[in-house]
Short mmCIF file of C-alpha atoms and ligand atoms in Angstrom, two decimals:
data_model
loop_
_atom_site.label_atom_id
_atom_site.label_comp_id
_atom_site.label_asym_id
_atom_site.label_seq_id
_atom_site.Cartn_x
_atom_site.Cartn_y
_atom_site.Cartn_z
CA MET A 22 -36.64 38.52 65.23
CA LYS A 23 -38.13 35.49 63.50
CA ALA A 24 -39.64 34.59 60.29
CA LEU A 25 -42.55 36.77 59.38
CA SER A 26 -44.56 33.65 58.42
CA ALA A 27 -44.01 32.35 62.16
CA PHE A 28 -45.75 35.57 63.59
CA SER A 29 -49.20 35.09 65.28
CA ARG A 30 -51.89 37.27 63.93
CA GLU A 31 -51.56 39.74 66.81
CA GLU A 32 -47.83 40.03 66.31
CA LEU A 33 -48.41 40.35 62.44
CA LEU A 34 -50.95 43.20 63.05
CA ALA A 35 -48.69 45.02 65.59
CA PHE A 36 -45.63 44.67 62.88
CA GLU A 37 -47.81 46.05 60.09
CA GLN A 38 -48.93 48.98 62.25
CA ALA A 39 -45.46 49.81 63.14
CA THR A 40 -44.08 49.38 59.69
CA ALA A 41 -46.93 51.56 58.27
CA LYS A 42 -46.01 54.36 60.81
CA GLN A 43 -42.43 54.22 59.69
CA TYR A 44 -43.78 54.41 56.16
CA GLU A 45 -45.83 57.52 56.97
CA GLU A 46 -42.63 59.04 58.27
CA PHE A 47 -40.97 58.43 54.83
CA LEU A 48 -44.01 59.98 53.05
CA ALA A 49 -43.56 63.09 55.23
CA GLN A 50 -40.06 63.49 54.14
CA LYS A 51 -41.28 64.12 50.61
CA LEU A 52 -38.26 62.43 49.07
CA SER A 53 -37.41 62.70 45.33
CA ILE A 54 -34.70 60.02 44.48
CA ASP A 55 -34.13 58.27 41.34
CA MET A 56 -32.37 54.86 41.66
CA SER A 57 -33.61 53.45 38.48
CA ARG A 58 -30.53 53.20 36.23
CA GLY A 59 -27.10 52.01 36.94
CA LYS A 60 -24.97 55.18 36.15
CA PRO A 61 -21.70 56.05 37.53
CA CYS A 62 -21.74 58.92 40.04
CA THR A 63 -20.01 62.23 39.48
CA GLN A 64 -16.95 61.31 41.60
CA GLN A 65 -16.60 58.26 39.25
CA LEU A 66 -16.83 60.53 36.30
CA ASN A 67 -14.30 62.82 37.62
CA LEU A 68 -11.66 60.12 37.68
CA SER A 69 -11.41 60.28 33.88
CA ASP A 70 -11.17 63.96 33.29
CA SER A 71 -7.55 63.89 32.25
CA ILE A 72 -8.47 62.11 28.90
CA LEU A 73 -9.93 65.43 27.86
CA ASP A 74 -6.48 66.98 27.79
CA ASN A 75 -4.45 64.14 26.28
CA VAL A 76 -5.26 64.80 22.61
CA ASN A 77 -4.70 68.37 21.48
CA THR A 78 -2.49 70.57 19.26
CA GLU A 79 0.52 70.01 21.65
CA THR A 80 0.14 66.31 22.04
CA GLY A 81 -0.90 65.85 18.32
CA PHE A 82 -3.71 64.07 16.57
CA LYS A 83 -1.79 61.14 15.07
CA SER A 84 -2.04 57.65 16.26
CA ALA A 85 1.13 55.73 16.93
CA ASN A 86 1.46 54.54 13.33
CA GLY A 87 0.91 58.09 12.00
CA THR A 88 -2.91 57.89 11.29
CA GLU A 89 -4.42 61.34 11.27
CA CYS A 90 -7.28 60.87 13.77
CA ARG A 91 -9.19 63.95 12.88
CA ASN A 92 -9.82 62.80 9.45
CA TYR A 93 -11.81 59.96 7.81
CA GLY A 94 -10.96 56.35 7.78
CA ILE A 95 -9.88 53.41 9.76
CA PRO A 96 -13.41 51.88 10.30
CA ALA A 97 -12.22 49.03 12.57
CA GLY A 98 -10.49 51.42 14.86
CA ILE A 99 -6.85 52.74 15.35
CA ASP A 100 -4.34 50.09 16.12
CA GLU A 101 -3.72 51.14 19.91
CA CYS A 102 -7.39 51.18 20.80
CA ARG A 103 -7.83 47.81 19.19
CA GLN A 104 -4.85 46.68 21.26
CA LEU A 105 -6.44 48.14 24.25
CA PHE A 106 -9.75 46.09 23.84
CA ALA A 107 -7.75 43.04 22.87
CA ASP A 108 -5.92 43.13 26.16
CA ILE A 109 -9.22 43.69 28.08
CA LEU A 110 -11.00 40.84 26.25
CA GLU A 111 -7.97 38.68 25.97
CA VAL A 112 -8.13 38.17 22.09
CA LYS A 113 -5.77 39.29 19.19
CA PRO A 114 -6.27 42.80 17.98
CA GLU A 115 -7.37 41.63 14.63
CA ASN A 116 -10.28 40.01 16.14
CA ILE A 117 -11.40 43.58 17.52
CA ILE A 118 -13.62 46.35 15.85
CA VAL A 119 -13.78 49.50 17.82
CA GLY A 120 -17.08 51.23 17.68
CA GLY A 121 -18.66 54.60 18.88
CA ASN A 122 -19.70 55.44 22.33
CA SER A 123 -22.21 52.73 22.91
CA SER A 124 -22.04 48.81 22.92
CA LEU A 125 -25.78 48.82 22.97
CA ASN A 126 -25.69 50.35 19.61
CA LEU A 127 -23.28 47.81 18.36
CA MET A 128 -25.39 44.84 19.66
CA PHE A 129 -28.58 46.49 18.11
CA ASP A 130 -26.85 46.96 14.87
CA TYR A 131 -25.39 43.29 14.89
CA VAL A 132 -28.90 41.76 15.42
CA ALA A 133 -30.62 44.06 12.98
CA GLN A 134 -27.96 42.94 10.55
CA CYS A 135 -28.63 39.28 11.22
CA MET A 136 -32.41 40.09 10.67
CA LEU A 137 -31.76 41.70 7.37
CA LYS A 138 -28.85 39.57 5.97
CA GLY A 139 -28.21 36.83 8.42
CA PRO A 140 -24.84 36.76 10.41
CA THR A 141 -22.89 35.83 7.28
CA GLY A 142 -24.81 37.64 4.67
CA GLU A 143 -26.68 34.69 3.25
CA LYS A 144 -30.30 34.90 4.44
CA GLY A 145 -31.96 37.35 6.95
CA TRP A 146 -33.55 35.84 9.94
CA ALA A 147 -36.50 38.20 9.36
CA PHE A 148 -37.47 36.22 6.26
CA GLU A 149 -38.27 33.11 8.34
CA ASP A 150 -41.80 32.58 10.03
CA GLU A 151 -40.31 33.11 13.39
CA VAL A 152 -37.16 34.24 15.12
CA ILE A 153 -36.65 33.10 18.81
CA PHE A 154 -34.02 34.43 21.19
CA LEU A 155 -33.45 32.77 24.49
CA CYS A 156 -33.35 35.38 27.32
CA PRO A 157 -31.80 34.25 30.58
CA ALA A 158 -33.69 36.32 33.13
CA PRO A 159 -33.70 38.34 35.23
CA GLY A 160 -31.58 40.15 32.74
CA TYR A 161 -30.78 43.63 31.10
CA ASP A 162 -33.96 45.31 30.14
CA ARG A 163 -32.47 46.90 26.98
CA HIS A 164 -31.43 43.31 25.49
CA PHE A 165 -35.17 42.42 25.74
CA SER A 166 -36.13 45.92 24.02
CA ILE A 167 -34.02 45.18 21.08
CA CYS A 168 -35.73 41.79 20.68
CA GLU A 169 -39.18 43.42 21.05
CA TYR A 170 -38.33 46.14 18.66
CA LEU A 171 -37.06 43.83 16.01
CA GLY A 172 -39.97 41.39 16.42
CA ILE A 173 -37.85 38.54 17.83
CA LYS A 174 -39.93 36.36 20.13
CA MET A 175 -38.25 35.98 23.59
CA VAL A 176 -38.17 32.86 25.77
CA ASN A 177 -37.15 33.01 29.24
CA VAL A 178 -34.42 30.85 30.59
CA PRO A 179 -33.85 30.55 34.26
CA MET A 180 -30.73 31.97 35.97
CA LEU A 181 -29.05 29.85 38.36
CA ALA A 182 -26.07 30.65 40.72
CA THR A 183 -23.78 29.37 37.88
CA GLY A 184 -25.40 31.28 34.89
CA PRO A 185 -28.19 30.47 32.66
CA ASP A 186 -29.76 26.97 33.24
CA MET A 187 -27.84 25.13 30.47
CA ASP A 188 -30.03 22.04 30.48
CA VAL A 189 -32.80 24.42 29.26
CA VAL A 190 -30.51 26.11 26.85
CA GLU A 191 -29.32 22.87 25.43
CA GLU A 192 -32.85 21.59 25.05
CA LEU A 193 -34.32 24.78 23.45
CA VAL A 194 -31.56 25.15 20.86
CA LYS A 195 -32.84 21.93 19.25
CA ASN A 196 -35.57 24.10 17.89
CA PRO A 197 -34.32 25.74 14.48
CA LYS A 198 -36.29 28.82 15.03
CA VAL A 199 -34.19 29.55 18.04
CA LYS A 200 -31.45 31.91 16.51
CA GLY A 201 -29.83 33.58 19.28
CA LEU A 202 -29.35 34.31 23.14
CA PHE A 203 -28.39 37.56 24.97
CA CYS A 204 -26.36 37.18 28.00
CA VAL A 205 -24.08 39.16 30.61
CA PRO A 206 -21.47 36.44 31.50
CA LYS A 207 -19.58 38.51 34.21
CA TYR A 208 -21.28 40.38 37.27
CA SER A 209 -24.62 39.93 35.34
CA ASN A 210 -27.10 42.66 35.16
CA PRO A 211 -29.05 42.47 37.60
CA MET A 212 -27.89 39.45 39.50
CA GLY A 213 -24.24 39.97 39.65
CA ILE A 214 -23.66 36.41 38.56
CA THR A 215 -20.35 35.29 36.78
CA PHE A 216 -20.80 32.25 34.68
CA SER A 217 -19.09 29.21 36.09
CA ASP A 218 -16.32 27.51 34.14
CA GLU A 219 -18.80 24.56 33.40
CA THR A 220 -21.44 27.01 32.16
CA VAL A 221 -18.98 28.51 29.81
CA GLU A 222 -17.80 25.17 28.61
CA ARG A 223 -21.24 24.00 27.86
CA PHE A 224 -21.85 27.21 25.96
CA ALA A 225 -18.76 26.52 24.02
CA LYS A 226 -19.83 23.04 23.01
CA LEU A 227 -23.39 24.01 22.05
CA LYS A 228 -24.63 22.54 18.69
CA PRO A 229 -27.79 24.44 18.02
CA ALA A 230 -30.13 23.17 15.17
CA ALA A 231 -29.90 26.60 13.53
CA LYS A 232 -26.51 26.85 11.81
CA ASP A 233 -26.74 30.54 12.02
CA PHE A 234 -27.24 30.77 15.71
CA ARG A 235 -25.51 33.53 17.62
CA VAL A 236 -24.85 34.23 21.37
CA ILE A 237 -24.66 37.93 22.08
CA TRP A 238 -21.96 37.81 24.98
CA ASP A 239 -22.35 41.18 26.53
CA ASN A 240 -19.22 41.48 28.63
CA ALA A 241 -20.24 44.94 29.91
CA TYR A 242 -18.55 44.41 33.26
CA CYS A 243 -15.62 42.44 32.36
CA ILE A 244 -13.05 44.34 34.57
CA HIS A 245 -15.68 45.95 37.05
CA ASP A 246 -14.53 44.32 40.09
CA LEU A 247 -15.41 45.60 43.63
CA TYR A 248 -12.76 43.51 45.35
CA GLU A 249 -9.11 42.65 44.75
CA GLU A 250 -10.07 39.08 44.44
CA SER A 251 -12.24 39.22 41.30
CA ASP A 252 -14.58 36.54 39.65
CA LYS A 253 -12.87 34.74 36.94
CA LEU A 254 -14.71 34.13 33.74
CA LEU A 255 -13.27 31.71 31.10
CA ASN A 256 -12.74 33.28 27.71
CA ILE A 257 -15.65 32.10 25.43
CA LEU A 258 -13.78 32.55 22.10
CA THR A 259 -10.94 30.57 23.16
CA GLU A 260 -13.19 27.83 24.52
CA ALA A 261 -15.58 27.60 21.57
CA ALA A 262 -12.59 27.47 19.23
CA LYS A 263 -11.69 24.11 20.86
CA TYR A 264 -15.02 22.81 19.45
CA GLY A 265 -14.84 24.64 16.00
CA ASN A 266 -17.56 26.95 17.52
CA GLU A 267 -16.02 30.22 17.53
CA ASP A 268 -18.48 31.90 15.04
CA THR A 269 -21.34 31.25 17.46
CA PHE A 270 -20.18 33.92 19.89
CA VAL A 271 -19.98 37.64 19.45
CA VAL A 272 -18.61 39.62 22.41
CA PHE A 273 -19.29 43.15 23.14
CA THR A 274 -18.03 45.68 25.69
CA SER A 275 -17.36 49.43 26.33
CA THR A 276 -15.61 51.88 28.43
CA SER A 277 -19.02 53.41 29.60
CA LYS A 278 -18.26 52.55 33.10
CA ILE A 279 -14.48 52.81 32.73
CA THR A 280 -14.53 56.46 31.56
CA TYR A 281 -17.77 58.19 30.61
CA PRO A 282 -21.05 56.47 29.52
CA GLY A 283 -21.81 59.52 27.34
CA SER A 284 -18.54 59.56 25.59
CA GLY A 285 -16.62 56.22 25.94
CA VAL A 286 -15.58 53.80 23.34
CA SER A 287 -17.29 50.52 22.58
CA ALA A 288 -15.87 47.18 20.90
CA ILE A 289 -16.70 43.89 19.46
CA ALA A 290 -14.54 40.92 19.75
CA ALA A 291 -15.31 38.10 17.23
CA SER A 292 -13.89 35.19 15.19
CA THR A 293 -12.28 36.15 11.76
CA ASN A 294 -15.38 35.10 9.93
CA ASN A 295 -17.64 37.27 11.93
CA ILE A 296 -15.32 40.25 11.89
CA LYS A 297 -15.44 40.01 8.06
CA ALA A 298 -19.23 39.84 8.03
CA ILE A 299 -19.75 42.72 10.28
CA MET A 300 -17.23 44.92 8.57
CA ALA A 301 -18.98 44.25 5.24
CA ARG A 302 -22.02 46.05 6.90
CA LEU A 303 -20.15 48.55 9.10
CA THR A 304 -18.15 50.14 6.20
CA MET A 305 -21.61 50.69 4.56
CA GLN A 306 -22.61 52.54 7.78
CA THR A 307 -19.57 54.79 8.48
CA ILE A 308 -16.27 55.88 7.08
CA GLY A 309 -14.90 55.56 10.76
CA HIS A 310 -15.87 56.13 14.33
CA ASP A 311 -14.66 58.91 16.46
CA LYS A 312 -10.85 58.19 16.37
CA ILE A 313 -10.04 61.22 18.55
CA ASN A 314 -11.84 59.58 21.36
CA GLN A 315 -10.07 56.36 20.65
CA LEU A 316 -6.69 57.98 20.85
CA ARG A 317 -7.66 59.68 24.03
CA HIS A 318 -8.55 56.32 25.68
CA ALA A 319 -5.51 54.59 24.29
CA ARG A 320 -3.32 57.42 25.61
CA ALA A 321 -4.89 57.27 28.98
CA PHE A 322 -4.61 53.50 29.29
CA LYS A 323 -1.29 52.45 27.90
CA ASP A 324 -1.37 49.01 29.54
CA MET A 325 -3.49 46.80 31.68
CA LYS A 326 -1.67 47.94 34.74
CA ALA A 327 -2.76 51.52 34.19
CA LEU A 328 -6.30 50.43 33.52
CA ASN A 329 -6.57 48.02 36.49
CA GLU A 330 -5.24 50.93 38.74
CA HIS A 331 -8.07 53.15 37.37
CA MET A 332 -10.66 50.37 37.96
CA GLN A 333 -9.54 50.17 41.50
CA ARG A 334 -10.26 53.75 42.01
CA HIS A 335 -13.80 53.11 40.70
CA ALA A 336 -14.07 50.16 43.18
CA GLU A 337 -12.98 52.48 46.13
CA ILE A 338 -15.90 54.70 45.35
CA LEU A 339 -18.40 52.03 44.91
CA ARG A 340 -17.57 49.36 47.58
CA PRO A 341 -18.94 51.53 50.43
CA LYS A 342 -22.36 51.98 48.42
CA PHE A 343 -22.69 48.18 47.72
CA GLU A 344 -21.72 47.52 51.38
CA ALA A 345 -24.16 50.05 52.78
CA VAL A 346 -27.07 48.58 50.84
CA LEU A 347 -26.07 45.03 51.71
CA ASP A 348 -25.65 45.87 55.33
CA ILE A 349 -29.24 47.62 55.52
CA LEU A 350 -30.80 44.66 53.57
CA SER A 351 -29.33 42.25 56.15
CA LYS A 352 -30.12 44.23 59.25
CA GLU A 353 -33.79 44.96 58.17
CA LEU A 354 -34.68 41.78 56.27
CA GLY A 355 -32.24 39.24 57.29
CA GLU A 356 -34.30 37.24 59.80
CA LEU A 357 -37.71 37.90 58.57
CA ASN A 358 -37.32 35.44 55.70
CA ILE A 359 -39.38 37.49 53.29
CA ALA A 360 -36.54 38.45 50.81
CA SER A 361 -33.29 37.29 49.38
CA TRP A 362 -30.50 39.05 47.38
CA ASN A 363 -27.15 38.50 45.93
CA LYS A 364 -23.73 39.80 47.19
CA PRO A 365 -21.98 40.81 44.10
CA ARG A 366 -18.23 40.95 43.75
CA GLY A 367 -18.52 43.46 40.85
CA GLY A 368 -20.78 45.08 38.29
CA TYR A 369 -23.52 47.65 38.93
CA PHE A 370 -26.44 46.06 40.42
CA ILE A 371 -27.96 44.03 43.49
CA SER A 372 -30.87 41.94 42.69
CA LEU A 373 -33.51 41.66 45.35
CA ASP A 374 -36.23 38.91 45.27
CA VAL A 375 -39.19 39.69 47.51
CA GLU A 376 -42.15 37.62 48.27
CA VAL A 377 -43.72 36.11 45.12
CA GLY A 378 -46.59 38.51 43.97
CA SER A 379 -45.41 41.43 45.75
CA ALA A 380 -42.63 43.33 43.78
CA LYS A 381 -44.99 45.64 41.89
CA TYR A 382 -46.73 46.49 45.19
CA VAL A 383 -43.30 47.32 46.56
CA GLY A 384 -42.35 49.41 43.65
CA LYS A 385 -45.51 51.42 43.96
CA LEU A 386 -45.14 51.95 47.78
CA CYS A 387 -41.60 53.37 46.87
CA LYS A 388 -42.77 55.53 44.05
CA ASP A 389 -45.43 57.06 46.20
CA ALA A 390 -42.80 57.81 48.76
CA GLY A 391 -40.57 59.57 46.13
CA LEU A 392 -38.15 56.67 45.24
CA VAL A 393 -38.05 55.59 41.76
CA LEU A 394 -36.66 52.22 41.11
CA THR A 395 -36.05 50.23 37.98
CA THR A 396 -39.47 49.57 36.67
CA VAL A 397 -40.51 46.36 38.33
CA GLY A 398 -40.81 43.49 35.73
CA ALA A 399 -38.36 45.22 33.50
CA THR A 400 -35.60 42.55 34.39
CA PHE A 401 -37.76 40.03 32.35
CA PRO A 402 -38.80 39.77 28.72
CA TYR A 403 -41.93 41.86 27.74
CA GLY A 404 -41.58 43.75 31.21
CA VAL A 405 -43.37 40.54 32.81
CA ASP A 406 -41.92 39.06 35.78
CA PRO A 407 -43.78 35.75 35.97
CA GLU A 408 -43.57 35.63 39.74
CA ASP A 409 -43.58 39.35 40.27
CA LYS A 410 -40.65 39.06 42.72
CA ASN A 411 -37.50 40.74 41.28
CA ILE A 412 -36.37 44.21 42.05
CA ARG A 413 -33.15 45.82 40.75
CA ILE A 414 -31.14 47.97 43.07
CA ALA A 415 -28.79 50.35 41.41
CA PRO A 416 -26.39 51.58 44.21
CA THR A 417 -23.91 53.50 42.16
CA PHE A 418 -25.22 57.01 41.62
CA PRO A 419 -26.73 58.32 44.78
CA PRO A 420 -24.34 59.54 47.42
CA VAL A 421 -23.95 57.05 50.33
CA ASP A 422 -26.27 59.04 52.79
CA GLU A 423 -29.09 59.24 50.28
CA LEU A 424 -28.48 55.46 49.52
CA LYS A 425 -28.97 54.56 52.92
CA ILE A 426 -32.41 56.44 52.98
CA CYS A 427 -33.35 54.77 49.74
CA CYS A 428 -32.54 51.29 51.02
CA SER A 429 -34.36 51.80 54.56
CA LEU A 430 -37.28 52.94 52.65
CA LEU A 431 -37.28 50.03 50.23
CA CYS A 432 -36.87 47.54 53.21
CA CYS A 433 -39.79 49.28 54.96
CA CYS A 434 -41.89 48.84 51.83
CA VAL A 435 -40.83 45.13 51.54
CA LYS A 436 -41.86 44.57 55.09
CA LEU A 437 -45.22 46.39 54.70
CA ALA A 438 -46.04 44.50 51.43
CA ALA A 439 -45.14 41.01 53.08
CA ALA A 440 -47.18 41.90 56.27
CA ARG A 441 -50.17 43.15 54.22
CA GLU A 442 -49.94 39.91 52.07
CA LEU A 443 -50.00 37.72 55.19
CA LEU A 444 -52.82 39.65 56.44
CA GLY A 445 -54.82 39.51 53.14
CA LYS A 446 -54.71 43.29 52.95
CA THR A 447 -52.95 44.07 49.70
CA GLU A 448 -55.21 45.46 46.84
C1 LIG D 16 -25.27 44.58 30.62
C2 LIG D 16 -25.17 45.90 29.92
N1 LIG D 16 -24.79 45.99 28.61
C3 LIG D 16 -24.63 47.08 27.98
C4 LIG D 16 -25.08 48.29 28.72
C5 LIG D 16 -24.75 49.62 27.93
O1 LIG D 16 -23.68 49.73 27.43
P1 LIG D 16 -23.21 51.02 26.64
O2 LIG D 16 -22.98 52.17 27.43
O3 LIG D 16 -21.74 50.56 26.12
O4 LIG D 16 -24.23 51.12 25.58
C6 LIG D 16 -25.32 48.25 30.09
C7 LIG D 16 -25.64 49.54 30.71
O5 LIG D 16 -26.14 49.55 31.97
C8 LIG D 16 -25.39 46.91 30.70
O6 LIG D 16 -25.76 46.91 32.05
#
């Protein structure tokens, strides 16, 4: 096989016809598969079921220091759960606030707080003419939705193999209207990129014109490795403290993809000043989050050894799925030179770039054949991929056999779209 662009017109016509026939065969199968979101599969959820039994009348409802977890109080979280997240995020427990089941909820509330009152309670961003966030893209669609909902203007920043293009970030933060940035520093959604040491150091040294600039450091996949040899991410709070910039970064994570997305525990790690400002708001919002669930998680994972062993069991389930997708992509598309993709060492996604201008068409072909992908464009602010080329593959949920069908269909659609584009046949 050679690059599709090197095919003669006759070869291309024959290729298009053969691929169209293959596509017809997929249509005849009347598939109905949803691969749109990065959800753990049932087998992964089953790994955590023992947490449901470790807090009961026999084991007791008290935390290690005697706190009654069934009652009101302790809004920053019980000690052992703060310690658990302190270990995960490599900070001190006093720099942790434990939330409810969703880190997205914590991020929304944090940005909303900044809009209303500012990060330190001085002046809300919403009272300025314009608020701009930098959005490394492709990125996580729900970060972009938060900005859109709150009326924050988004400016795209290209993602490089090392993380966001820091030349662009350093230039754009000279504008005082630029108040923040959303990013996923490890196994990013959807590219699977871990920020290089240089990228983290350049973040740590940032001197934005807006003194109340904040980076939402969404470390959702901090311990979600697929392989024993994991990507290493420098600790942003430690690095930033070297330059007196620790207040610029607020770190978020959760156990959504450790235990249950519907019933896990989330957390914030931040500087002493930020913790104080967040607690001033949080204590108006709640008298305390679900401490029973905090206790379940702290009892289940007594130390990092127990947690790492648990994450290895997730990896054993996920590795074959990622490898099946990568294998099919390479066999089906490898030599045609019509697509490129990442080979992540962790996280929940594979990011596929198809020919410029054809991702939406590929998404439509897949949908017509019964495969729902993440809405094409959703990985960019305002749902607009300027080059219409990025497709997010979420391999975690479907069983391997179904995943193989999904991926073969996807490759068939990528080939059909590329051939039709070259033949001038796309609508
Ligand atoms: C980067 C990223 N952050 C946050 C979330 C949501 O996290 P949570 O379940 O803690 O709200 C996801 C879910 O896919 C994600 O990919």
